[in-house]
PDB file of C-alpha atoms in Angstrom:
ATOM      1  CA  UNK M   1      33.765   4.804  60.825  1.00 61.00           C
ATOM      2  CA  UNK M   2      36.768   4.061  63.161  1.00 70.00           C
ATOM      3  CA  UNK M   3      40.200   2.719  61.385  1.00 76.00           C
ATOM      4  CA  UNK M   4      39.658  -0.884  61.830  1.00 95.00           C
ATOM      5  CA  UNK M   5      35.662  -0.299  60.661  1.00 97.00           C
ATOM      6  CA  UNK M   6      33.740   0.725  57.230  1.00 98.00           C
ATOM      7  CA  UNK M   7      30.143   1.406  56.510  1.00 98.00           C
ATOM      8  CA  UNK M   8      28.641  -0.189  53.557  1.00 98.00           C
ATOM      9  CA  UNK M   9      25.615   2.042  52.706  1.00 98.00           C
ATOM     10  CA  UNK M  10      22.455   0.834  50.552  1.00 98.00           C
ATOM     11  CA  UNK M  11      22.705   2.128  46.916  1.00 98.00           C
ATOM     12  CA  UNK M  12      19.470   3.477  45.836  1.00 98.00           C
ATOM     13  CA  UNK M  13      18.564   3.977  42.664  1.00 98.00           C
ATOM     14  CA  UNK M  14      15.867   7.900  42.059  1.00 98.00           C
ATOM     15  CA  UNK M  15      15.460   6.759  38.559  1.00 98.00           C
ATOM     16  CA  UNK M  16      16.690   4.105  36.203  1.00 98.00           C
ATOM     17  CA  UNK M  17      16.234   4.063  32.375  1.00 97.00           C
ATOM     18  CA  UNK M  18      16.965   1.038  30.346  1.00 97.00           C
ATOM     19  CA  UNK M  19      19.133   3.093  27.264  1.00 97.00           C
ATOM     20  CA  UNK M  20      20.204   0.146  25.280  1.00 96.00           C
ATOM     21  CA  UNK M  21      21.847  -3.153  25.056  1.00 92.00           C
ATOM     22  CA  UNK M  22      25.465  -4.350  24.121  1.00 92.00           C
ATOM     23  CA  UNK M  23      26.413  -6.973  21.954  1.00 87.00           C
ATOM     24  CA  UNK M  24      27.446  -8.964  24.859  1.00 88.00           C
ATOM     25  CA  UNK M  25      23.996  -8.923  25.987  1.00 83.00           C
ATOM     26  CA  UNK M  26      24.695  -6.227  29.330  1.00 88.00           C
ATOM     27  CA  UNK M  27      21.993  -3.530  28.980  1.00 93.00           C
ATOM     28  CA  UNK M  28      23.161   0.030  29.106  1.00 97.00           C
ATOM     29  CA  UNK M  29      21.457   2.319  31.931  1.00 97.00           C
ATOM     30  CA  UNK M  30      21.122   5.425  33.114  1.00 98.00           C
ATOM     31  CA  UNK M  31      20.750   6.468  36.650  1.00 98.00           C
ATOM     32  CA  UNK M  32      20.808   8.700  39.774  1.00 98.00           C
ATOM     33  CA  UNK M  33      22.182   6.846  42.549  1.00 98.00           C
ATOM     34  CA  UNK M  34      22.086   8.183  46.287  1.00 98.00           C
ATOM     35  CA  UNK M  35      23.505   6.332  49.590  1.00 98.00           C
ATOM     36  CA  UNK M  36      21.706   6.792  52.188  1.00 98.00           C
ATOM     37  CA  UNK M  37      22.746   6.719  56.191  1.00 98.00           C
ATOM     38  CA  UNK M  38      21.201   3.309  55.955  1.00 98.00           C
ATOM     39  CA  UNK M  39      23.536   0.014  55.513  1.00 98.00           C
ATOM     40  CA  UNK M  40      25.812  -2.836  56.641  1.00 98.00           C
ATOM     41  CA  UNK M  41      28.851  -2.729  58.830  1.00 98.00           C
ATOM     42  CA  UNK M  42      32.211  -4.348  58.390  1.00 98.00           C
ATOM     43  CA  UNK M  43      34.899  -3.922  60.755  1.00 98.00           C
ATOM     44  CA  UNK M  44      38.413  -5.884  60.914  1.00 98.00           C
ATOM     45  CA  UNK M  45      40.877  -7.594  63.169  1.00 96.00           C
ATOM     46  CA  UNK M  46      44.352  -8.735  62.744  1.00 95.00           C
ATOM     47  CA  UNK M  47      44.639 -12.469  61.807  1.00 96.00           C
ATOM     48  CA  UNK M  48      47.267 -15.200  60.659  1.00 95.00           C
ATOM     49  CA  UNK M  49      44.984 -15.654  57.883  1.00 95.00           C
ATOM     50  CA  UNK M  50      41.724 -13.865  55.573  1.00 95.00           C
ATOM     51  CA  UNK M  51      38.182 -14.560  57.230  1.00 95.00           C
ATOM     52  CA  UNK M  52      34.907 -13.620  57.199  1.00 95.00           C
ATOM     53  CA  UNK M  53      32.329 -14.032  59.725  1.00 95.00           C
ATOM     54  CA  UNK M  54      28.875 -12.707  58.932  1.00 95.00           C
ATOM     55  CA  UNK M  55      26.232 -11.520  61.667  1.00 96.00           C
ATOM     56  CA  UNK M  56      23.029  -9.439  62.077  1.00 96.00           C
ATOM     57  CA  UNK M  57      19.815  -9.727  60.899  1.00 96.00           C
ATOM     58  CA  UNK M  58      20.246 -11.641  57.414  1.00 95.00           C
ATOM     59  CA  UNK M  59      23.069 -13.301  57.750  1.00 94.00           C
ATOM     60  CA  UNK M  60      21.608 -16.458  57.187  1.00 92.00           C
ATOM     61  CA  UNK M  61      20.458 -15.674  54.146  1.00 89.00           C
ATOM     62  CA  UNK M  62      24.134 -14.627  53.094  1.00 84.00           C
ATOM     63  CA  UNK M  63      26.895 -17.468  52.426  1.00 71.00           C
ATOM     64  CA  UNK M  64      30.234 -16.431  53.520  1.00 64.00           C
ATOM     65  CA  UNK M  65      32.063 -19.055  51.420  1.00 62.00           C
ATOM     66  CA  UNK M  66      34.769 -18.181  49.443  1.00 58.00           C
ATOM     67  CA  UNK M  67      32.417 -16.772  46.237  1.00 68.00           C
ATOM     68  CA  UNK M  68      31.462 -13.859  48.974  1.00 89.00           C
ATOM     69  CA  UNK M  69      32.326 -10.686  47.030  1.00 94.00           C
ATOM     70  CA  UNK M  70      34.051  -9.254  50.478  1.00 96.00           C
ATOM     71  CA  UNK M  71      36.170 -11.927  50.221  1.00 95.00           C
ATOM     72  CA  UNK M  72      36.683 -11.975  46.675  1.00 95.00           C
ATOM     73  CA  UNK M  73      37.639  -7.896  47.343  1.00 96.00           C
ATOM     74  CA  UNK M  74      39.883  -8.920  49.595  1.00 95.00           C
ATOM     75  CA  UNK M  75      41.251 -11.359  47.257  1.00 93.00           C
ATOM     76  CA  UNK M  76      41.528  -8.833  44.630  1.00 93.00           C
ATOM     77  CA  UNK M  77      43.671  -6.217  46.954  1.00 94.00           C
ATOM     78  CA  UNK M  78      45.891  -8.721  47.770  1.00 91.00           C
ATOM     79  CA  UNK M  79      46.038 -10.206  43.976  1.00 89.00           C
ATOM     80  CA  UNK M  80      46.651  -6.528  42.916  1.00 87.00           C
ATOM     81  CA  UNK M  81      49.519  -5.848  44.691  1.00 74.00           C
ATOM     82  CA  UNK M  82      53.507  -5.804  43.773  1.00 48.00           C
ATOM     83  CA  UNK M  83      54.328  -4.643  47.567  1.00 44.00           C
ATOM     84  CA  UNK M  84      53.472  -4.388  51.025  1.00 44.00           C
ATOM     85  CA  UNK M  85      52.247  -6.312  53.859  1.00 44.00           C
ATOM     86  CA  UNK M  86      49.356  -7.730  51.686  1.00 41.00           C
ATOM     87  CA  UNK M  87      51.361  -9.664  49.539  1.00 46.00           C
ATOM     88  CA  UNK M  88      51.815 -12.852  50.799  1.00 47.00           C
ATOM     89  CA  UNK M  89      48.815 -14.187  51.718  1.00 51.00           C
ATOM     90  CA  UNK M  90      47.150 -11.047  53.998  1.00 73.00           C
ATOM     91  CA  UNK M  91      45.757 -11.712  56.883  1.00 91.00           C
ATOM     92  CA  UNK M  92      42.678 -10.502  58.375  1.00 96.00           C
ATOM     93  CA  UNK M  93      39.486 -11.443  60.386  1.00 97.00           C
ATOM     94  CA  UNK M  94      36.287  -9.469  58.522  1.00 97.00           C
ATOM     95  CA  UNK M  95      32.946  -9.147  60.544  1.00 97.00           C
ATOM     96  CA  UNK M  96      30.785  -8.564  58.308  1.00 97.00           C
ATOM     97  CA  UNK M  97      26.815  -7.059  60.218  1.00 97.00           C
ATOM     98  CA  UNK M  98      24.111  -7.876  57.413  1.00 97.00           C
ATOM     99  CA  UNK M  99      21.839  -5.190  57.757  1.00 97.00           C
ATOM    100  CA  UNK M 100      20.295  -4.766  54.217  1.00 97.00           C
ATOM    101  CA  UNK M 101      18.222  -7.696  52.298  1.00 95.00           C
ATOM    102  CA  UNK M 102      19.960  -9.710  49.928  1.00 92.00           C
ATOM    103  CA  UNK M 103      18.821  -9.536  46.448  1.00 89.00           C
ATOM    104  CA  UNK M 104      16.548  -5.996  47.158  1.00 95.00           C
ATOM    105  CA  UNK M 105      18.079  -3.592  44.498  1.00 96.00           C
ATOM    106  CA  UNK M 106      20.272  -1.816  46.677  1.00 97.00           C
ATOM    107  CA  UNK M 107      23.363  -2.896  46.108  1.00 95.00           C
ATOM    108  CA  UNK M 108      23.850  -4.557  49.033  1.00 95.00           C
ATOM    109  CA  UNK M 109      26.454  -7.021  48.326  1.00 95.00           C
ATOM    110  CA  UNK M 110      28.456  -4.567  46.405  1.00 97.00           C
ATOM    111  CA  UNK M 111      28.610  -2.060  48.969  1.00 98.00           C
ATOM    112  CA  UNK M 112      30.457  -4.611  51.120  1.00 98.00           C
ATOM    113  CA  UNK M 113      33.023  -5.255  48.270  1.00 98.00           C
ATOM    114  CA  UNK M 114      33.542  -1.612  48.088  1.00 98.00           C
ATOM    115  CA  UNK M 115      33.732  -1.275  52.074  1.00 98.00           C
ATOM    116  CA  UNK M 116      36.201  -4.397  52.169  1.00 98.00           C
ATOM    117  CA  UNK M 117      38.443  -2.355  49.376  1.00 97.00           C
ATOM    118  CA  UNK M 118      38.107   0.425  51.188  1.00 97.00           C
ATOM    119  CA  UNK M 119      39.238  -0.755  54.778  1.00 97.00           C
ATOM    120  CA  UNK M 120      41.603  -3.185  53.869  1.00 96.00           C
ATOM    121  CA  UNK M 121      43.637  -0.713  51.856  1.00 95.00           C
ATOM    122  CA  UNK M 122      43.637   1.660  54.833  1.00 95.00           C
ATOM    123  CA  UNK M 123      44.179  -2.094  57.267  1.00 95.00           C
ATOM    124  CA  UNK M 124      46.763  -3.049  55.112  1.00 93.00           C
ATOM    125  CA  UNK M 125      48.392   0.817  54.132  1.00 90.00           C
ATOM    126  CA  UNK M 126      48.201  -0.223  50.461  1.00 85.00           C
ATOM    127  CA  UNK M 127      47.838   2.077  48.027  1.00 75.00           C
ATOM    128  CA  UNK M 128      46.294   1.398  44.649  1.00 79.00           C
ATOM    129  CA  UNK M 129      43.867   2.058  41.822  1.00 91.00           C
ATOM    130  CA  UNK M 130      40.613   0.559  43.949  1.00 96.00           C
ATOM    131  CA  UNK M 131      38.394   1.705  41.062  1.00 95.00           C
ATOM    132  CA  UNK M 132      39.830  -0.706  38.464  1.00 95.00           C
ATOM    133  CA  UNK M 133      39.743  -3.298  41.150  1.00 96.00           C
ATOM    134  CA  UNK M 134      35.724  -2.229  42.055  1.00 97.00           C
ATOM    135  CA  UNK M 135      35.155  -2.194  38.407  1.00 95.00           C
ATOM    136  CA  UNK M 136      36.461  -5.974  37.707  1.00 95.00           C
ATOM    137  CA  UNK M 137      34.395  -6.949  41.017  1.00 96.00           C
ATOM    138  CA  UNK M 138      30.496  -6.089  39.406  1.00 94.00           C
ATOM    139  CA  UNK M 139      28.795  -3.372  37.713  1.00 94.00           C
ATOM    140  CA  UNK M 140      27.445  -1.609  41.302  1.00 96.00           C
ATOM    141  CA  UNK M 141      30.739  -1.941  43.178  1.00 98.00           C
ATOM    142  CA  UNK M 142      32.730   1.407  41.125  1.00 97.00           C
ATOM    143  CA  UNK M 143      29.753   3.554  42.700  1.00 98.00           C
ATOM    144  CA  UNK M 144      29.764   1.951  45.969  1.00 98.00           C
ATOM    145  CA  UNK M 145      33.415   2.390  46.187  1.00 98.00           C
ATOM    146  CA  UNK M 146      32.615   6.157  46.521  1.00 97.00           C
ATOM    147  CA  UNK M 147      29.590   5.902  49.037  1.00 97.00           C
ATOM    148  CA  UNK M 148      28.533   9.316  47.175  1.00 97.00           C
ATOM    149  CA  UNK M 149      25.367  10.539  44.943  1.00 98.00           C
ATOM    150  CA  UNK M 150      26.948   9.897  41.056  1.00 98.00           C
ATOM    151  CA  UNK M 151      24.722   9.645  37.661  1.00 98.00           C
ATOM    152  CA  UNK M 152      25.375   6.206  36.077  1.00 98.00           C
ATOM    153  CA  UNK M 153      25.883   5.379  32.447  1.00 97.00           C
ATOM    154  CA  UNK M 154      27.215   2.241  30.454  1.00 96.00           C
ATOM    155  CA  UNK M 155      26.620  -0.661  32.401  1.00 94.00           C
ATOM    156  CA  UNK M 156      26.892   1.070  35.612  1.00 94.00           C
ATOM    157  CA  UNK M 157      30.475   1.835  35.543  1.00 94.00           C
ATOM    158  CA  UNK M 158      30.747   5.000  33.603  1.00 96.00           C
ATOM    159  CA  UNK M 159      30.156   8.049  36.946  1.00 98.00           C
ATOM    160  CA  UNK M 160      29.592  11.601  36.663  1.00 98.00           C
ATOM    161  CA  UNK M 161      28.760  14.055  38.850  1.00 97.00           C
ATOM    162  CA  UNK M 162      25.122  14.335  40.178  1.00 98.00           C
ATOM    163  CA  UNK M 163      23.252  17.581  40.214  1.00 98.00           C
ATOM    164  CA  UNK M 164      23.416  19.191  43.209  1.00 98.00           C
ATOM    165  CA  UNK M 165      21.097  17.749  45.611  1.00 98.00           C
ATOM    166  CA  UNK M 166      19.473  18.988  48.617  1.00 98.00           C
ATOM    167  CA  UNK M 167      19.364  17.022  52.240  1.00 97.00           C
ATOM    168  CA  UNK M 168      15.777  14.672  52.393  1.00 98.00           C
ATOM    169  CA  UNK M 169      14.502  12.172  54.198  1.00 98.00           C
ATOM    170  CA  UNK M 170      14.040   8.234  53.006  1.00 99.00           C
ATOM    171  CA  UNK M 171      12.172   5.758  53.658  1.00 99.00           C
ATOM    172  CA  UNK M 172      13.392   2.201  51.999  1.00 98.00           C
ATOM    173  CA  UNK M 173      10.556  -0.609  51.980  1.00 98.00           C
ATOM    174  CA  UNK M 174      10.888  -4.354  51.175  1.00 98.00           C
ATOM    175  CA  UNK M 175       8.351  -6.684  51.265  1.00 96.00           C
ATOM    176  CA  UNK M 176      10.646  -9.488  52.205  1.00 95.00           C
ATOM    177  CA  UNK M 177      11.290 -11.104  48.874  1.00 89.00           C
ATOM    178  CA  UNK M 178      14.414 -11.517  46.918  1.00 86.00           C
ATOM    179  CA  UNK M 179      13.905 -10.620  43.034  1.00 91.00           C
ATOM    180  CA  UNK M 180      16.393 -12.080  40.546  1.00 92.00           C
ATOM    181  CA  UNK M 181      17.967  -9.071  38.538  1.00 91.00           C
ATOM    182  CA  UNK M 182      18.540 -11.602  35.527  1.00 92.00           C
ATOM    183  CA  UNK M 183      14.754 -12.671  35.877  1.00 96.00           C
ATOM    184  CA  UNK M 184      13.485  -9.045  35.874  1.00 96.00           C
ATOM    185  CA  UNK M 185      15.933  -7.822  33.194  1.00 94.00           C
ATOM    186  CA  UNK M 186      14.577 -10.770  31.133  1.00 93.00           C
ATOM    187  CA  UNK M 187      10.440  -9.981  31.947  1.00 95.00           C
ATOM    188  CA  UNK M 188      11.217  -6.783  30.703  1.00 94.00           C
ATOM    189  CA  UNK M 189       9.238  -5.692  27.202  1.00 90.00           C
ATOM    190  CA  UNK M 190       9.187  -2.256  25.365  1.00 86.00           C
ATOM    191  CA  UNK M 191      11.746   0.324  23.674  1.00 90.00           C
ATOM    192  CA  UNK M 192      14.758   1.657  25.443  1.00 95.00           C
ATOM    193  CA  UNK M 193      14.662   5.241  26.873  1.00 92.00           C
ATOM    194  CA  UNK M 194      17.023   8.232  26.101  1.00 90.00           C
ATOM    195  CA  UNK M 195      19.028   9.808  29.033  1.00 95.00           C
ATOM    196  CA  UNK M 196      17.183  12.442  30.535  1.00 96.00           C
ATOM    197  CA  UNK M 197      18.595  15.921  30.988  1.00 96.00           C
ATOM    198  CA  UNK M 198      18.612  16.880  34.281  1.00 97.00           C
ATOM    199  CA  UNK M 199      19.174  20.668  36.102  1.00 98.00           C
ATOM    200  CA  UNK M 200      22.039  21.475  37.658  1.00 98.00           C
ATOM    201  CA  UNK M 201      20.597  21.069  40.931  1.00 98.00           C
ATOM    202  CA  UNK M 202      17.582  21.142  43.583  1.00 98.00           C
ATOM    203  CA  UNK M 203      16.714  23.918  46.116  1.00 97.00           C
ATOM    204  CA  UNK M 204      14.608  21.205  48.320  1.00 98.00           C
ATOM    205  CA  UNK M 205      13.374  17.979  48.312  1.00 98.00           C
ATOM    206  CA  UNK M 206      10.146  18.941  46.830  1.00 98.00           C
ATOM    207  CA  UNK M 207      11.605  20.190  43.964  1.00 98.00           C
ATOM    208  CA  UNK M 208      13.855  17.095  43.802  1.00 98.00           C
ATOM    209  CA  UNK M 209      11.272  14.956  43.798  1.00 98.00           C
ATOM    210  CA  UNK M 210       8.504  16.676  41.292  1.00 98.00           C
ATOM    211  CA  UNK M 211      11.254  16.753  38.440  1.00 98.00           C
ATOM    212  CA  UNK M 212      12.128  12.938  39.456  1.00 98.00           C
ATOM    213  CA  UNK M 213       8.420  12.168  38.993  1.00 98.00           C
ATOM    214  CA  UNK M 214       8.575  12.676  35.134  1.00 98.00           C
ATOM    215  CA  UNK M 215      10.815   9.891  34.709  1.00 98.00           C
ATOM    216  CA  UNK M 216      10.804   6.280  36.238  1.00 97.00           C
ATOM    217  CA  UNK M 217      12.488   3.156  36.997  1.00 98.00           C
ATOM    218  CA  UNK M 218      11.702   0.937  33.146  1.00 97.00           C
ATOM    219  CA  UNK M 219      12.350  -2.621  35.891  1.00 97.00           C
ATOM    220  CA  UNK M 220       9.371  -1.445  38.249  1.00 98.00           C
ATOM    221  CA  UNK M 221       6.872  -2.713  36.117  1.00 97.00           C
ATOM    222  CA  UNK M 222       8.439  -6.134  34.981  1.00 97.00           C
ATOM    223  CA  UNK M 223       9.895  -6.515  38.563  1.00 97.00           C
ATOM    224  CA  UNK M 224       5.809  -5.693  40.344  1.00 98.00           C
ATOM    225  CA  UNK M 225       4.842  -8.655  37.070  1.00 97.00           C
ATOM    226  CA  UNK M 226       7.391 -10.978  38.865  1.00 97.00           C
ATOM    227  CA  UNK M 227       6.471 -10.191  42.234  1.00 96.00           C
ATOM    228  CA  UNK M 228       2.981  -8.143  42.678  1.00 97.00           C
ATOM    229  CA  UNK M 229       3.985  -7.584  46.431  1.00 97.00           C
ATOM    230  CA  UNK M 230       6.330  -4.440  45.127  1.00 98.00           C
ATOM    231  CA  UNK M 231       3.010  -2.897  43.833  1.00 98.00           C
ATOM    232  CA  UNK M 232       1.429  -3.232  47.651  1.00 98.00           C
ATOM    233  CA  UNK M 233       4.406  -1.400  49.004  1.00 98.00           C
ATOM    234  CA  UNK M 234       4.596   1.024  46.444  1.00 98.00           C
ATOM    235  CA  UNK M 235       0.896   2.122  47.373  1.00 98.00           C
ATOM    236  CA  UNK M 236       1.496   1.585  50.788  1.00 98.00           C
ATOM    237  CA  UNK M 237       4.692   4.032  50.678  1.00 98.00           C
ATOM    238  CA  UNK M 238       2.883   6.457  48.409  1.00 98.00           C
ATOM    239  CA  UNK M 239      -0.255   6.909  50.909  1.00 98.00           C
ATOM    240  CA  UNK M 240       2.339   8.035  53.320  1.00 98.00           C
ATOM    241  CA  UNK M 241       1.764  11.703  55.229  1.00 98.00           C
ATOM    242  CA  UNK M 242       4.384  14.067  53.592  1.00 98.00           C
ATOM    243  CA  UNK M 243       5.246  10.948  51.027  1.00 98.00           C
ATOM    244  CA  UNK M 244       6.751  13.216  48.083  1.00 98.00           C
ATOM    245  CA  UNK M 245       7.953  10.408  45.849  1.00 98.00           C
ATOM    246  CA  UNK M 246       8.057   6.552  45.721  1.00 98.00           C
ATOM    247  CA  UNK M 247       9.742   4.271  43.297  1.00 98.00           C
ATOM    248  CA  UNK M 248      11.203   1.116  43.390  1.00 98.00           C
ATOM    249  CA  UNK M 249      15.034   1.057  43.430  1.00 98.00           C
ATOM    250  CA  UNK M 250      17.385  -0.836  41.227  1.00 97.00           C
ATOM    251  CA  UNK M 251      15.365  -4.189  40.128  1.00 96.00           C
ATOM    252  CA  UNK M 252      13.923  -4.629  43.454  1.00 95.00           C
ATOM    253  CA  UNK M 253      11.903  -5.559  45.399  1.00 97.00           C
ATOM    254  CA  UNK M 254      12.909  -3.268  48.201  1.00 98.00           C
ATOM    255  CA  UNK M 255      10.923   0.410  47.294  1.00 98.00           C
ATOM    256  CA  UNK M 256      11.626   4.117  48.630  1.00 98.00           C
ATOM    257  CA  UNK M 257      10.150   7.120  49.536  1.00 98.00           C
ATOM    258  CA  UNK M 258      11.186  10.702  49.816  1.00 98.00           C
ATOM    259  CA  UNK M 259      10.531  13.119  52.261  1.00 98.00           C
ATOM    260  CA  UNK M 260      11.728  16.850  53.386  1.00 98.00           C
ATOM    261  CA  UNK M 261      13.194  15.548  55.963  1.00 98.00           C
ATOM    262  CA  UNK M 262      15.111  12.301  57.691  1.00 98.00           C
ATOM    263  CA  UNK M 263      12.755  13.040  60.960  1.00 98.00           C
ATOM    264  CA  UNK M 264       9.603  13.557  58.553  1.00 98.00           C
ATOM    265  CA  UNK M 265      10.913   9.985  57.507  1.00 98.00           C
ATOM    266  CA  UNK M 266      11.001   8.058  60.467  1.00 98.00           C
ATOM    267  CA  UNK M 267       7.707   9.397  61.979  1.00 98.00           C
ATOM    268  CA  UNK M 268       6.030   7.977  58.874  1.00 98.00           C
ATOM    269  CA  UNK M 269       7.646   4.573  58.997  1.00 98.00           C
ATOM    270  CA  UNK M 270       5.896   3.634  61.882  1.00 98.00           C
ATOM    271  CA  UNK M 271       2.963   3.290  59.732  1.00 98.00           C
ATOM    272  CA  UNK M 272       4.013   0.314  57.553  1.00 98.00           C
ATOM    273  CA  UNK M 273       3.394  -3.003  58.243  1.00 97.00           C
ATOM    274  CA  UNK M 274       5.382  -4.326  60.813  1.00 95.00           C
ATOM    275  CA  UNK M 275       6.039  -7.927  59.166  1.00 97.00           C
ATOM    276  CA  UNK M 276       8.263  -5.557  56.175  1.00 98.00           C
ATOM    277  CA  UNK M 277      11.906  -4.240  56.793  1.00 98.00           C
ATOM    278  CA  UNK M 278      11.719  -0.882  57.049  1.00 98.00           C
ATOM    279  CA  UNK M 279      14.319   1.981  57.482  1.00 98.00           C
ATOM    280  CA  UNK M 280      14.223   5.088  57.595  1.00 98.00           C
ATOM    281  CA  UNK M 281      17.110   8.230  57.708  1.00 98.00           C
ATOM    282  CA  UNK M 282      18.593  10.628  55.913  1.00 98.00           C
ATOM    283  CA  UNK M 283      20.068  11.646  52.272  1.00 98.00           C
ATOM    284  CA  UNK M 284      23.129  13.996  52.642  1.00 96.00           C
ATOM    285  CA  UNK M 285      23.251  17.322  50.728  1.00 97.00           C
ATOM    286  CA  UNK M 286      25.761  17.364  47.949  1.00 93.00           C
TER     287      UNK M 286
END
């Protein structure tokens, strides 16, 4: 993106495992996520004074109050700050182009905190440790900061380095309902799974995708119990031509599927029902 612009890319989830729960009642995961060339948009402007202005095509289902977490990133910059031109009260007009559905499991509105941190540092020249700022914003927003593949531990805050993953095509698929991640962590039955161990890396996204097939995500199942539509687009992604995996990502309800390639991808997208949002592109090779 340009100086005064950021891309906020959707957060998708190959796997998730429920490992545990804390004291404090946050469950401990484990998970692959990916970003994929798929996203939001928020660009900047100089102003006497912090905005936001949302647009595009679910912005009215997005509030842009103050509890917005772009503008509680913002807020956080400024609040983290001993110098600089952010100090007193920053200024600056945020557009923000709502692209991904709110409340899909792809990390949607923490991709835009992590966008806002990372243009307004770079709008503002402040320097500064924007991963304890992420961190304090939500769970997603450390991994979004990055906009790179990372495996995810703890509560979704503890990153390590993926395995080495090829280039693929993706599909993401939501039925057009939101799904409460409190309500699906709370539908959720069974015994907590153990980290997987996972190679060092994939020649090709076949590969990729038959070692991701042995494991799962433990919030499709209370998620599709919520909200049976996730099991239609699961099916309906999984009868795809050249389809090699489908899953749902995060706690959904939006769903993904891999393919070879990002133009394998968009030729089969044209098959899905046209009353879904559907995207397809590309997953960079690490």
């Amino acid at each position: 993106m340009s100086a005064d612009a950021e891309f906020a890319p959707a957060k998708v989830n190959l796997y998730l495992h429920v490992t545990g729960r804390r004291g404090d009642g946050y469950h401990l995961l484990d998970s692959l996520a990916v970003f994929p060339d798929i996203g939001d948009r928020l660009s900047v402007r100089p102003a006497p004074a912090l905005s936001l202005e949302v647009t595009g095509p679910f912005a009215a289902d997005l509030a842009a109050g103050v509890d917005n977490l772009v503008l509680a990133a913002a807020r956080a910059l400024v609040a983290s700050g001993r110098e600089g031109p952010a100090q007193d009260g920053a200024g600056a007009a945020l557009t923000l182009e709502k692209n991904l559905p709110v409340a899909s499991g792809i990390g949607g509105g923490s991709a835009d905190a992590a966008a806002a941190l990372r243009l307004l540092a770079r709008f503002w020249a402040r320097a500064g440790d924007l991963t304890a700022i992420a961190a304090r914003l939500g769970a997603d927003v450390p991994v979004c900061l990055g906009a790179r593949a990372a495996r995810m531990s703890g509560i979704g805050t503890d990153l390590a380095p993926p395995p080495r993953l090829p280039g693929a095509g993706i599909i993401l698929a939501n039925p057009g309902v939101a799904l409460s991640t409190k309500d699906v962590f709370a539908a959720r039955t069974g015994t907590f799974c153990a980290p997987p161990i996972l190679p060092a890396g994939w020649g090709d996204a076949a590969a990729m995708a038959a070692d991701l097939a042995t494991l799962g995500n433990d919030l499709e199942a209370p998620a599709i119990a919520l909200c049976p539509h996730v099991g239609i687009v699961l099916a309906a992604l999984r009868a795809l031509p050249g389809a090699l995996l489908a899953r749902m990502s995060g706690s959904g309800a939006t769903c993904f599927a891999l393919f070879a390639t990002a133009a394998a991808a968009h030729a089969a997208a044209r098959a899905l029902p046209q009353e879904w949002w559907v995207k397809a592109g590309g997953l960079p090779p690490t």
